[in-house]
Amino acid sequence: MSQQLGGQPIIILREGATRSRGEEAQTNNFAAARAVAAAVQSTLGPKGMDKMLIDGMGDITITNDGVTILKEMDIEHPAAKMMVEIAKTQDAEVGDGTTTAVIIAGELLKNAEGLLAQKVHPTSIAEGYRMAAAKALVLLDAYAITVKPTDTAMLKKIAETALTGKNSDVAKDHLCDIIVKAVTFVTDTDGTADLSHINVEKKVGGSLDDSALIEGMVIDKERAHPSMPKSVKNANILLLNAALEFKKTEVNAKINISTPGQAQAFLDGEEQMVHTMVDKVIRSKANVLFCQKGIDDVAQHYLAKAGILAVRRVKKSDIENIARATGGNIVNNVDTITAKDLGTAGLVEEKTVSNDEMIYVSKCKNPKAVSIIVRGGTEHVVDELERAIHDALMVVSVVVAGKKIVPGGGAPEIELSLRLREYAATVGGRGQLAIEAFASAMEIIPRVLAENAGLDPIDMLVDLRAAHEAGKKSFGLDVDAGKPADMLKAGVVEPLRVKTQAISSAAEAAVMILRIDDVIASSKASGPAGGMPPGGMGGMG
Ligand SMILES: Nc1ncnc2c1ncn2[C@@H]1O[C@H](COP(=O)(O)OP(=O)(O)O)[C@@H](O)[C@H]1O
Ligand SMILES: [Mg+2]
């Protein structure tokens, strides 16, 4: 790479670095970013298809979840990676709408290309897109409907829309019930729900219908010793963050033993110490013990003799959730146990689930942490179900916190498209062109929903626009009937934040990619020129 200066080339980059500029750089980036959108397009909506992804180790993932697909695909191109980031942000912020966000970004870039071909400057397009995105958020906010966080019927519909198209359709009603109940349990009085208090345990085996909500905690552990009771009713639970074992001295002490009696006395001393610790546990009147650290053989023996069900080496996060579920406190020292520290549960038992022992802490009163046990015939089914449940838990908690919803099925996108065109007319000039391009990019969502359902996208768009022009603002695509229908009546509803987040991050990414006119890759990084040919990922689409 060189500049000319009076006929003499001046080299400013290290050898091996590649550089692409201007139109070449743009074309390259656009093609790569759009290839990412094309790759996930066929999975959108209730009739979307799944993808089978095989990693370097030969492990298979079958999914329809945008962000999972993009994470598993080994994407190298820097512009393509920016698209993957959109999906990741969407997933982290709102859990759902990952495919939507990526598809919108792809369409924004496609329409920008059209404008570039008409010699509209990239910064004008970027400016128009920013204005349009800001306006879209205002329009959406006015378009949204406020719901009560206690409206469980509505929350179930939100969960149901998020689950649509995942292969969990069979047990949907049951699952939505579990999801809404779980979020309700962990919602604080201020309306925020911390989903880390919902423990999702996967176990292959059984069927989707066997998935269940446990009003308490399930942990993948077994009793410390088989002679301990297998189940304890009306459990008083001690949560201990200290080891019940003889502490080895930190420094190397030398003990001189000259007679067998001395050795025995030494061992007895060790045992006595453990015994004293266990006695304190027994005196606390706990009949169940969850210990974050170890419980040695001697301690196990004494605990079993006292009829205590003990579990050792419980994960920190699990013990914290058990504390929330049972109302107990975690105690750091056996000397400081008080009656108030004990948690309670109607039943603690060890159950065998698909040949594995699990401890169920159930029938808790008003638990602030709960578990969902996810069952299904194969590992792939269970994994995909877990992802679907994650999406659904997120959307329900987003609605509980934000209280605003929009109809789905492409209804908000059609509405935005129409309103943004009106807005464009008021702006005029070059901005108008870019805002119009943004407006028509919104139609990609109903268009793809129609395509994936085997419907004629042009007909569907015409019908949808007509419905919205006639004031039927909540009309989206009924993919089964193949015509517009009232999505609120059909129960196809989504959190407002899923849409606002998708649109703002799609617009941001599109603007960022649009403004790049020079790509300089050092020799180490695989630059876009060498890394991936434009459209190189199109094969997935
Ligand atoms: N029953 C339904 N009828 C029509 N559209 C639906 C239905 N259920 C979901 N959708 C729409 O499908 C889209 C979401 O599809 P999905 O595959 O979950 O992708 P994403 O990753 O973007 O959430 C949304 O536009 C949503 O409104
Ligand atoms: Mg979804």
Coordinates of C-alpha atoms in Angstrom, one line a residue, residues 342-526:
L342 CA -32.7 -21.9 59.9
G343 CA -34.7 -21.9 56.8
T344 CA -37.9 -24.0 56.3
A345 CA -39.3 -26.1 53.6
G346 CA -42.3 -28.5 53.5
L347 CA -40.2 -31.2 52.1
V348 CA -36.6 -31.9 51.3
E349 CA -35.9 -35.1 49.5
E350 CA -33.4 -36.9 47.3
K351 CA -35.0 -38.1 44.1
T352 CA -33.6 -40.1 41.2
V353 CA -34.2 -38.4 37.9
S354 CA -33.0 -40.2 34.9
N355 CA -30.5 -42.3 36.9
D356 CA -29.1 -39.2 38.6
E357 CA -29.7 -38.2 42.2
M358 CA -31.0 -34.7 42.8
I359 CA -32.0 -32.9 46.0
Y360 CA -35.4 -31.2 45.9
V361 CA -36.1 -28.5 48.4
S362 CA -39.8 -28.0 47.8
K363 CA -43.0 -26.7 49.3
C364 CA -41.3 -23.6 50.5
K365 CA -43.6 -20.8 51.8
N366 CA -43.4 -17.8 49.6
P367 CA -40.0 -18.7 48.1
K368 CA -37.9 -15.9 46.7
A369 CA -36.0 -18.3 44.5
V370 CA -37.4 -21.2 42.5
S371 CA -36.3 -23.9 40.1
I372 CA -37.5 -25.0 36.8
I373 CA -36.6 -28.5 35.8
V374 CA -36.4 -29.0 32.1
R375 CA -37.1 -32.4 30.6
G376 CA -37.2 -33.7 27.1
G377 CA -36.4 -36.8 25.1
T378 CA -32.9 -35.9 23.8
E379 CA -30.1 -33.6 24.7
H380 CA -30.8 -31.4 21.7
V381 CA -34.5 -31.0 22.7
V382 CA -33.6 -30.1 26.2
D383 CA -30.9 -27.6 25.1
E384 CA -33.3 -25.9 22.7
L385 CA -36.0 -25.9 25.3
E386 CA -33.7 -24.3 27.8
R387 CA -32.9 -21.5 25.3
A388 CA -36.6 -21.0 24.6
I389 CA -37.3 -20.8 28.4
H390 CA -34.5 -18.3 28.8
D391 CA -36.1 -16.0 26.1
A392 CA -39.6 -16.4 27.7
L393 CA -38.4 -15.7 31.3
M394 CA -36.6 -12.6 30.0
V395 CA -39.6 -11.2 28.1
V396 CA -41.9 -11.8 31.0
S397 CA -39.6 -10.0 33.4
V398 CA -39.1 -7.2 30.9
V399 CA -42.9 -6.7 30.8
V400 CA -43.2 -7.0 34.6
A401 CA -40.6 -4.2 34.9
G402 CA -41.5 -2.0 31.9
K403 CA -45.3 -2.7 31.8
K404 CA -45.5 -1.9 28.1
I405 CA -46.3 -4.2 25.3
V406 CA -46.9 -4.1 21.5
P407 CA -48.7 -6.5 19.2
G408 CA -46.4 -8.8 17.2
G409 CA -46.7 -10.5 13.8
G410 CA -45.2 -7.5 12.0
A411 CA -47.8 -5.0 13.2
P412 CA -45.5 -2.5 14.8
E413 CA -43.1 -2.6 11.9
I414 CA -45.9 -1.9 9.4
E415 CA -47.2 0.9 11.5
L416 CA -43.7 2.4 11.9
S417 CA -43.1 2.2 8.2
L418 CA -46.2 4.2 7.4
R419 CA -45.6 6.8 10.2
L420 CA -42.0 7.2 9.3
R421 CA -42.8 8.0 5.7
E422 CA -45.1 10.7 6.9
Y423 CA -42.3 12.0 9.0
A424 CA -39.9 11.9 6.1
A425 CA -42.1 14.2 4.1
T426 CA -42.0 16.8 6.9
V427 CA -38.1 16.7 6.9
G428 CA -37.5 17.0 3.2
G429 CA -34.2 17.2 1.4
R430 CA -31.6 14.4 1.6
G431 CA -32.7 13.5 5.0
Q432 CA -36.1 12.6 3.5
L433 CA -34.5 9.9 1.3
A434 CA -32.7 8.3 4.1
I435 CA -35.7 8.3 6.4
E436 CA -37.8 6.8 3.7
A437 CA -35.2 4.1 3.2
F438 CA -35.4 3.4 7.0
A439 CA -39.2 3.3 6.8
S440 CA -39.2 0.7 4.0
A441 CA -36.5 -1.3 5.9
M442 CA -39.1 -1.8 8.7
E443 CA -41.2 -3.8 6.3
I444 CA -38.6 -6.6 6.1
I445 CA -40.1 -8.2 9.3
P446 CA -43.7 -8.8 8.0
R447 CA -42.2 -9.7 4.6
V448 CA -39.9 -12.4 6.0
L449 CA -42.7 -13.6 8.3
A450 CA -44.8 -14.1 5.2
E451 CA -42.0 -15.7 3.2
N452 CA -41.2 -18.1 5.9
A453 CA -44.9 -19.1 6.1
G454 CA -45.0 -19.8 2.4
L455 CA -47.2 -16.7 1.7
D456 CA -46.9 -14.2 -1.0
P457 CA -45.0 -11.3 0.7
I458 CA -46.2 -8.6 -1.7
D459 CA -49.8 -9.5 -1.3
M460 CA -49.4 -9.6 2.5
L461 CA -47.7 -6.3 2.7
V462 CA -50.4 -4.6 0.5
D463 CA -53.1 -6.1 2.8
L464 CA -51.3 -5.1 6.0
R465 CA -50.7 -1.5 4.8
A466 CA -54.3 -1.2 3.9
A467 CA -55.4 -2.5 7.3
H468 CA -53.2 0.0 9.1
E469 CA -54.2 2.9 6.8
A470 CA -57.8 2.0 7.8
G471 CA -56.8 2.5 11.5
K472 CA -56.4 -1.2 12.4
K473 CA -53.1 -0.6 14.1
S474 CA -52.8 -3.9 15.9
F475 CA -53.2 -5.9 12.7
G476 CA -50.3 -8.2 11.9
L477 CA -49.8 -11.3 9.9
D478 CA -52.0 -14.3 10.8
V479 CA -49.5 -16.9 9.3
D480 CA -52.1 -19.7 9.3
A481 CA -55.0 -17.9 7.7
G482 CA -52.6 -16.0 5.4
K483 CA -54.2 -12.6 6.0
P484 CA -53.9 -9.7 8.4
A485 CA -55.6 -10.2 11.8
D486 CA -55.8 -8.4 15.1
M487 CA -52.7 -9.6 17.0
L488 CA -54.0 -8.4 20.3
K489 CA -57.0 -10.5 19.9
A490 CA -54.9 -13.4 18.8
G491 CA -52.7 -13.0 21.8
V492 CA -49.5 -12.4 19.8
V493 CA -47.8 -9.8 22.0
E494 CA -44.3 -8.7 22.8
P495 CA -42.6 -6.4 25.2
L496 CA -42.1 -2.9 23.9
R497 CA -38.5 -3.1 24.8
V498 CA -37.8 -6.0 22.5
K499 CA -38.8 -3.7 19.6
T500 CA -37.1 -0.6 20.7
Q501 CA -33.9 -2.4 21.5
A502 CA -33.9 -4.2 18.2
I503 CA -34.5 -1.0 16.2
S504 CA -31.9 1.1 18.1
S505 CA -29.1 -1.4 18.0
A506 CA -29.8 -2.3 14.3
A507 CA -29.7 1.4 13.4
E508 CA -26.5 1.9 15.4
A509 CA -24.8 -1.0 13.8
A510 CA -25.9 0.0 10.3
V511 CA -24.7 3.6 10.8
M512 CA -21.4 2.4 12.1
I513 CA -20.8 0.1 9.1
L514 CA -22.0 2.8 6.8
R515 CA -19.5 5.3 8.0
I516 CA -16.5 3.1 7.3
D517 CA -14.6 3.9 4.1
D518 CA -11.2 2.5 4.9
V519 CA -10.3 -0.9 6.2
I520 CA -6.7 -1.4 7.2
A521 CA -5.8 -4.8 8.4
S522 CA -2.4 -5.5 9.8
S523 CA -0.7 -8.6 8.5
K524 CA -1.6 -10.7 11.6
A525 CA -5.3 -10.1 11.5
S526 CA -7.1 -11.8 8.7

